[in-house]
Short mmCIF file of C-alpha atoms and ligand atoms in Angstrom, two decimals:
data_model
loop_
_atom_site.label_atom_id
_atom_site.label_comp_id
_atom_site.label_asym_id
_atom_site.label_seq_id
_atom_site.Cartn_x
_atom_site.Cartn_y
_atom_site.Cartn_z
CA MET Z 274 0.15 0.08 -0.02
CA SER Z 275 1.58 3.50 -0.98
CA ASN Z 276 2.57 5.42 2.09
CA LEU Z 277 1.32 9.20 1.83
CA LYS Z 278 2.44 9.87 5.80
CA GLY Z 279 2.91 13.60 6.02
CA ARG Z 280 1.81 14.70 2.46
CA VAL Z 281 -1.33 16.96 2.33
CA ALA Z 282 -4.14 16.83 -0.36
CA LEU Z 283 -6.72 18.96 -1.75
CA VAL Z 284 -9.69 17.04 -3.41
CA THR Z 285 -12.36 18.98 -5.06
CA GLY Z 286 -15.94 17.79 -5.53
CA ALA Z 287 -15.15 15.53 -2.79
CA ALA Z 288 -18.52 15.55 -0.94
CA ARG Z 289 -19.69 12.54 -2.49
CA GLY Z 290 -18.92 10.39 -5.21
CA ILE Z 291 -15.23 9.48 -6.69
CA GLY Z 292 -14.20 12.59 -4.92
CA LEU Z 293 -15.23 11.21 -1.15
CA ALA Z 294 -13.60 7.89 -1.94
CA THR Z 295 -10.41 9.58 -3.06
CA ALA Z 296 -10.62 11.64 -0.04
CA ARG Z 297 -10.85 8.62 2.05
CA ALA Z 298 -7.97 6.52 0.21
CA LEU Z 299 -5.59 9.29 0.56
CA GLY Z 300 -6.24 9.23 4.21
CA ARG Z 301 -5.86 6.12 4.74
CA ALA Z 302 -2.67 6.03 3.08
CA GLY Z 303 -1.61 8.73 5.17
CA ALA Z 304 -2.34 12.05 4.04
CA SER Z 305 -4.05 15.05 5.35
CA VAL Z 306 -6.82 16.12 3.32
CA MET Z 307 -8.82 19.07 2.76
CA LEU Z 308 -11.94 18.47 1.07
CA THR Z 309 -13.83 21.07 -0.94
CA ASP Z 310 -17.39 21.05 -2.88
CA ILE Z 311 -20.32 23.21 -3.05
CA LEU Z 312 -22.60 20.61 -1.30
CA ASP Z 313 -21.60 22.01 2.35
CA THR Z 314 -23.97 19.40 4.37
CA ASP Z 315 -22.33 16.50 2.29
CA GLY Z 316 -18.99 17.88 2.64
CA GLN Z 317 -19.32 18.22 6.56
CA ASN Z 318 -20.76 15.01 6.96
CA ALA Z 319 -18.14 13.30 4.95
CA VAL Z 320 -15.00 14.93 6.99
CA ALA Z 321 -17.30 13.69 10.34
CA ALA Z 322 -17.07 10.43 8.79
CA LEU Z 323 -13.30 10.36 7.86
CA GLU Z 324 -12.11 11.97 11.27
CA GLY Z 325 -14.42 9.23 12.76
CA GLU Z 326 -11.78 6.67 11.10
CA ASP Z 327 -8.79 9.06 12.56
CA ILE Z 328 -8.06 10.41 9.10
CA LYS Z 329 -7.08 14.12 9.23
CA ALA Z 330 -9.44 16.27 7.20
CA ARG Z 331 -11.64 19.66 7.00
CA TYR Z 332 -14.29 20.90 4.66
CA LEU Z 333 -14.19 24.22 2.69
CA ARG Z 334 -16.89 25.32 0.47
CA HIS Z 335 -15.08 26.24 -2.73
CA ASP Z 336 -16.88 26.91 -6.47
CA VAL Z 337 -13.87 25.45 -8.73
CA THR Z 338 -15.11 28.14 -11.42
CA ASP Z 339 -14.01 30.99 -9.12
CA GLU Z 340 -10.41 31.92 -9.11
CA ALA Z 341 -10.68 34.10 -5.76
CA ALA Z 342 -12.34 30.74 -4.03
CA TRP Z 343 -8.95 28.88 -5.61
CA GLN Z 344 -6.62 31.00 -4.16
CA ASN Z 345 -8.74 30.65 -0.53
CA ALA Z 346 -8.63 26.91 -0.65
CA VAL Z 347 -5.05 26.77 -1.49
CA ALA Z 348 -4.46 29.01 1.25
CA ALA Z 349 -6.76 27.48 3.80
CA THR Z 350 -5.14 24.11 3.24
CA GLU Z 351 -1.48 25.26 3.74
CA LYS Z 352 -2.89 27.22 7.28
CA ALA Z 353 -4.75 24.18 8.31
CA PHE Z 354 -2.02 21.39 7.21
CA GLY Z 355 1.27 23.21 6.83
CA GLY Z 356 1.54 23.00 3.15
CA LEU Z 357 0.16 21.12 0.22
CA ASP Z 358 1.63 18.34 -1.70
CA ILE Z 359 -1.22 16.52 -3.83
CA LEU Z 360 -4.07 18.10 -5.77
CA VAL Z 361 -6.94 15.90 -7.12
CA ASN Z 362 -9.05 18.07 -9.79
CA ASN Z 363 -12.15 15.91 -9.35
CA ALA Z 364 -15.38 18.27 -9.40
CA GLY Z 365 -17.31 17.89 -12.57
CA ILE Z 366 -20.57 17.84 -14.17
CA PHE Z 367 -22.47 15.70 -16.74
CA PHE Z 368 -25.50 15.92 -18.93
CA ALA Z 369 -26.30 13.85 -22.04
CA LYS Z 370 -28.58 15.45 -24.82
CA PRO Z 371 -28.79 15.77 -28.63
CA MET Z 372 -26.68 18.69 -29.43
CA GLY Z 373 -29.41 20.54 -31.19
CA GLU Z 374 -31.49 20.73 -27.52
CA THR Z 375 -28.17 22.10 -26.11
CA THR Z 376 -27.83 25.73 -25.49
CA ILE Z 377 -24.76 27.58 -26.02
CA GLU Z 378 -25.05 28.64 -22.06
CA GLU Z 379 -25.21 24.82 -21.30
CA PHE Z 380 -22.03 24.12 -23.00
CA ARG Z 381 -20.17 27.02 -21.59
CA ARG Z 382 -21.41 26.15 -18.09
CA MET Z 383 -19.93 22.44 -18.50
CA GLN Z 384 -16.49 23.88 -19.89
CA ALA Z 385 -16.48 26.31 -16.95
CA ILE Z 386 -16.25 23.54 -14.50
CA ASN Z 387 -14.88 20.59 -15.84
CA VAL Z 388 -12.17 22.47 -17.84
CA ASP Z 389 -11.69 26.20 -16.35
CA GLY Z 390 -11.95 24.50 -12.69
CA VAL Z 391 -8.94 22.18 -13.56
CA PHE Z 392 -6.84 25.16 -15.40
CA LEU Z 393 -7.37 27.28 -12.24
CA GLY Z 394 -6.75 24.41 -9.89
CA MET Z 395 -3.30 23.74 -11.53
CA LYS Z 396 -2.32 27.62 -11.79
CA THR Z 397 -3.07 28.19 -8.18
CA ALA Z 398 -1.70 24.96 -6.58
CA ALA Z 399 1.45 24.32 -8.47
CA PRO Z 400 3.37 27.50 -6.59
CA ALA Z 401 2.05 26.22 -3.23
CA ILE Z 402 3.00 22.21 -4.29
CA ALA Z 403 6.59 23.59 -5.68
CA LYS Z 404 7.22 24.66 -2.16
CA ARG Z 405 8.30 21.30 -0.74
CA ALA Z 406 8.10 19.12 -3.85
CA GLY Z 407 11.65 18.45 -3.23
CA LYS Z 408 11.10 16.78 0.17
CA TRP Z 409 9.11 13.78 -1.65
CA GLN Z 410 11.21 11.43 -3.53
CA GLY Z 411 8.05 11.22 -6.38
CA GLY Z 412 7.71 15.16 -5.82
CA GLY Z 413 4.27 16.66 -5.78
CA ALA Z 414 1.41 15.36 -7.75
CA ILE Z 415 -1.52 16.56 -9.49
CA VAL Z 416 -4.35 14.02 -10.81
CA ASN Z 417 -6.95 15.51 -13.17
CA LEU Z 418 -10.40 13.54 -13.78
CA SER Z 419 -11.06 13.12 -17.28
CA SER Z 420 -13.12 9.73 -18.33
CA VAL Z 421 -13.06 7.93 -21.33
CA ALA Z 422 -15.19 10.31 -22.94
CA GLY Z 423 -11.68 11.86 -23.01
CA LEU Z 424 -10.28 9.29 -25.16
CA ALA Z 425 -13.42 8.39 -27.63
CA GLY Z 426 -16.67 9.96 -28.66
CA ALA Z 427 -20.05 9.53 -27.26
CA ALA Z 428 -23.01 10.44 -28.78
CA LEU Z 429 -25.27 12.78 -26.86
CA ALA Z 430 -22.29 13.65 -25.14
CA VAL Z 431 -20.40 16.36 -27.19
CA PRO Z 432 -19.86 19.22 -24.61
CA TYR Z 433 -18.81 16.53 -22.05
CA ASN Z 434 -16.55 15.02 -24.86
CA ALA Z 435 -15.16 18.82 -25.41
CA SER Z 436 -14.51 19.10 -21.56
CA LYS Z 437 -12.74 15.95 -20.92
CA GLY Z 438 -10.87 15.73 -24.02
CA ALA Z 439 -9.59 19.48 -22.94
CA VAL Z 440 -8.62 18.02 -19.48
CA ARG Z 441 -6.80 15.01 -21.11
CA ILE Z 442 -4.32 17.25 -23.23
CA MET Z 443 -4.32 20.33 -20.76
CA THR Z 444 -2.73 17.57 -18.26
CA LYS Z 445 0.21 16.52 -20.52
CA GLY Z 446 0.77 20.44 -21.43
CA ALA Z 447 0.96 21.08 -17.68
CA ALA Z 448 3.31 17.92 -17.26
CA LEU Z 449 5.94 19.24 -19.38
CA GLU Z 450 5.52 22.96 -17.64
CA LEU Z 451 5.59 21.80 -14.44
CA ALA Z 452 8.40 18.59 -14.37
CA PRO Z 453 11.23 21.16 -13.65
CA GLN Z 454 9.45 21.86 -10.17
CA LYS Z 455 8.92 18.34 -9.46
CA ILE Z 456 5.66 18.17 -9.99
CA ARG Z 457 4.23 15.17 -11.87
CA VAL Z 458 0.80 15.84 -13.55
CA ASN Z 459 -1.48 12.85 -14.66
CA SER Z 460 -4.96 12.24 -16.05
CA VAL Z 461 -7.57 9.28 -14.97
CA HIS Z 462 -10.17 8.24 -17.20
CA PRO Z 463 -12.95 6.02 -15.41
CA GLY Z 464 -15.66 4.07 -17.38
CA VAL Z 465 -19.13 4.01 -15.90
CA ILE Z 466 -18.83 4.60 -12.06
CA GLU Z 467 -21.72 3.71 -9.75
CA THR Z 468 -22.16 7.54 -8.25
CA LYS Z 469 -24.95 9.97 -8.45
CA MET Z 470 -23.27 11.04 -11.96
CA GLY Z 471 -22.99 7.51 -13.03
CA GLN Z 472 -26.85 7.27 -12.46
CA GLN Z 473 -27.46 10.35 -14.29
CA VAL Z 474 -25.72 8.79 -17.31
CA ILE Z 475 -28.52 6.39 -17.66
CA ASP Z 476 -31.30 8.48 -16.52
CA ASP Z 477 -30.25 11.08 -19.44
CA MET Z 478 -29.89 8.43 -21.83
CA ALA Z 479 -33.41 6.90 -20.64
CA ALA Z 480 -35.07 10.10 -21.01
CA VAL Z 481 -33.65 10.71 -24.63
CA GLY Z 482 -34.67 7.20 -25.20
CA VAL Z 483 -31.83 6.18 -27.54
CA MET Z 484 -31.51 2.62 -25.60
CA GLY Z 485 -35.11 1.88 -23.76
CA GLY Z 486 -35.75 2.49 -20.26
CA ALA Z 487 -33.22 3.11 -17.15
CA ASN Z 488 -33.04 -0.89 -17.24
CA GLU Z 489 -32.42 -1.22 -20.58
CA VAL Z 490 -29.91 1.50 -20.37
CA ARG Z 491 -28.19 0.07 -17.80
CA GLU Z 492 -27.78 -3.39 -19.13
CA ASN Z 493 -26.79 -1.95 -22.34
CA LEU Z 494 -23.78 0.39 -20.51
CA VAL Z 495 -22.69 -2.64 -18.36
CA THR Z 496 -22.20 -4.89 -21.67
CA LEU Z 497 -19.63 -1.88 -23.01
CA HIS Z 498 -17.68 -2.93 -19.80
CA PRO Z 499 -16.06 -6.50 -20.52
CA ILE Z 500 -15.13 -7.07 -16.56
CA GLY Z 501 -19.02 -7.04 -16.60
CA HIS Z 502 -20.13 -4.19 -14.07
CA PHE Z 503 -19.86 -0.82 -13.70
CA GLY Z 504 -16.80 0.31 -11.33
CA LEU Z 505 -16.80 1.67 -7.83
CA PRO Z 506 -15.47 4.95 -6.58
CA ALA Z 507 -12.70 3.35 -4.53
CA ASP Z 508 -11.40 1.73 -7.85
CA VAL Z 509 -10.76 5.06 -9.35
CA ALA Z 510 -9.81 6.54 -5.82
CA ASN Z 511 -7.08 3.52 -5.60
CA GLY Z 512 -5.26 4.60 -9.19
CA ILE Z 513 -5.39 8.19 -7.62
CA VAL Z 514 -3.78 7.28 -4.64
CA PHE Z 515 -0.99 5.37 -6.86
CA LEU Z 516 -0.39 8.35 -9.28
CA SER Z 517 -0.18 10.79 -5.87
CA SER Z 518 2.65 8.22 -4.16
CA ASP Z 519 6.23 8.04 -4.65
CA GLU Z 520 5.52 4.42 -6.48
CA ALA Z 521 4.65 6.52 -9.41
CA ALA Z 522 7.81 8.73 -9.34
CA PHE Z 523 8.48 8.25 -12.91
CA ILE Z 524 5.09 8.53 -14.01
CA THR Z 525 3.97 11.95 -15.74
CA GLY Z 526 1.97 13.58 -18.81
CA THR Z 527 0.07 9.72 -18.71
CA GLU Z 528 -3.52 8.40 -18.86
CA LEU Z 529 -4.42 5.89 -16.28
CA VAL Z 530 -7.57 4.07 -17.87
CA VAL Z 531 -9.98 2.77 -14.98
CA ASP Z 532 -12.96 1.35 -17.26
CA GLY Z 533 -13.10 -2.24 -16.93
CA GLY Z 534 -11.74 -3.04 -20.25
CA MET Z 535 -14.29 -0.72 -22.15
CA THR Z 536 -11.58 1.32 -24.58
CA ALA Z 537 -9.59 -2.35 -24.82
CA ARG Z 538 -11.93 -3.07 -27.59
P1 LIG E 770 -20.82 13.46 -8.48
O1 LIG E 770 -20.94 12.12 -7.62
O2 LIG E 770 -21.44 13.97 -9.27
O3 LIG E 770 -19.55 14.30 -7.67
C1 LIG E 770 -19.07 15.26 -8.36
C2 LIG E 770 -19.07 16.61 -7.14
O4 LIG E 770 -18.56 17.69 -7.63
C3 LIG E 770 -20.51 16.73 -6.57
O5 LIG E 770 -19.95 16.74 -5.19
C4 LIG E 770 -20.83 18.03 -7.34
O6 LIG E 770 -21.60 18.81 -6.62
C5 LIG E 770 -19.41 18.93 -7.36
N1 LIG E 770 -19.29 19.97 -8.27
C6 LIG E 770 -19.92 20.03 -9.30
N2 LIG E 770 -19.95 21.33 -9.55
C7 LIG E 770 -18.76 21.86 -8.84
C8 LIG E 770 -17.89 23.38 -8.67
N3 LIG E 770 -18.36 24.25 -9.71
N4 LIG E 770 -17.41 23.28 -7.59
C9 LIG E 770 -16.97 22.43 -6.99
N5 LIG E 770 -17.77 21.37 -6.81
C10 LIG E 770 -18.83 21.19 -7.88
O7 LIG E 770 -19.58 12.70 -9.52
P2 LIG E 770 -18.41 11.69 -9.58
O8 LIG E 770 -18.87 10.41 -10.43
O9 LIG E 770 -18.19 11.53 -8.33
O10 LIG E 770 -17.53 12.48 -10.79
C11 LIG E 770 -16.07 12.88 -10.25
C12 LIG E 770 -15.31 13.09 -11.45
O11 LIG E 770 -15.24 11.90 -11.89
C13 LIG E 770 -16.17 14.12 -12.44
O12 LIG E 770 -14.97 15.12 -13.10
C14 LIG E 770 -16.74 13.29 -13.75
O13 LIG E 770 -16.82 13.84 -14.90
C15 LIG E 770 -15.65 12.34 -13.64
N6 LIG E 770 -15.91 10.89 -14.27
C16 LIG E 770 -17.15 10.19 -13.63
C17 LIG E 770 -17.72 9.02 -14.21
C18 LIG E 770 -18.86 8.41 -13.47
O14 LIG E 770 -19.29 7.43 -14.11
N7 LIG E 770 -19.24 8.58 -12.28
C19 LIG E 770 -17.06 8.50 -15.42
C20 LIG E 770 -15.97 9.30 -15.78
C21 LIG E 770 -15.41 10.31 -15.21
P3 LIG E 770 -23.33 19.01 -7.20
O15 LIG E 770 -24.06 18.05 -6.78
O16 LIG E 770 -23.68 20.28 -6.91
O17 LIG E 770 -23.27 19.36 -8.88
#
């Protein structure tokens, strides 16, 4: 198991789903974790649950589209835990519908959260992470949540494709730019994961009627995963812990696909 004792992590969108599982997995590996989100009650309950497991955790309200909120989140993390070593850009939104029914405002809102949020996070956190990246064999780490939709097209999800494709290639640019500062930057590409967003994928597809009702959509989507089921948040979190650790010291600018074999076809 990776040892992150002494590290400090900031995880966005951490009140539930993959973000919460990531905060828990980083904490179990020894890191102190700042959980941020816009869901305050869920975020505070998440911290209470982690503290019950002896994980050092705090919650902060933080909208990832807001640059001033990013500056506040990084400063609050340094103040609470003495530094910042790991950033997980996890917050994101999804919707599926035909392009003809999608407004430019909906397209831009998705880019604001899924793309601007990742850019602002890397921009704001990198100077803080660089301060003590030399302390760790594997340096500092940034992990960005992309998707299988950042690797291949998905009908009815063109705005999401745009956002997750951007995250994939922004990650590579940032990896090159931040390597001299001993900060590694990698992207993670989940298939369908059992979270509220995973359920929204099913509900939106069912609403459009392309694969039948919700039960048929679920069955059809499961068949896309050769392993035979959707992933769990912890499946993604375990990969993020690895990429954050010294065990990944020579890994930067790469893509970790966590999709039950979906894109191996
Ligand atoms: P989730 O359960 O919907 O959790 C995402 C969290 O981010 C929610 O708490 C959400 O709050 C929050 N959030 C949304 N907008 C935000 C903002 N502007 N600032 C801060 N937080 C915000 O989603 P998930 O399934 O855990 O997904 C996590 C990441 O993995 C996302 O980037 C997603 O695109 C990616 N991913 C997920 C899947 C999947 O199947 N689940 C597959 C591939 C990739 P609200 O409820 O208020 O929106």
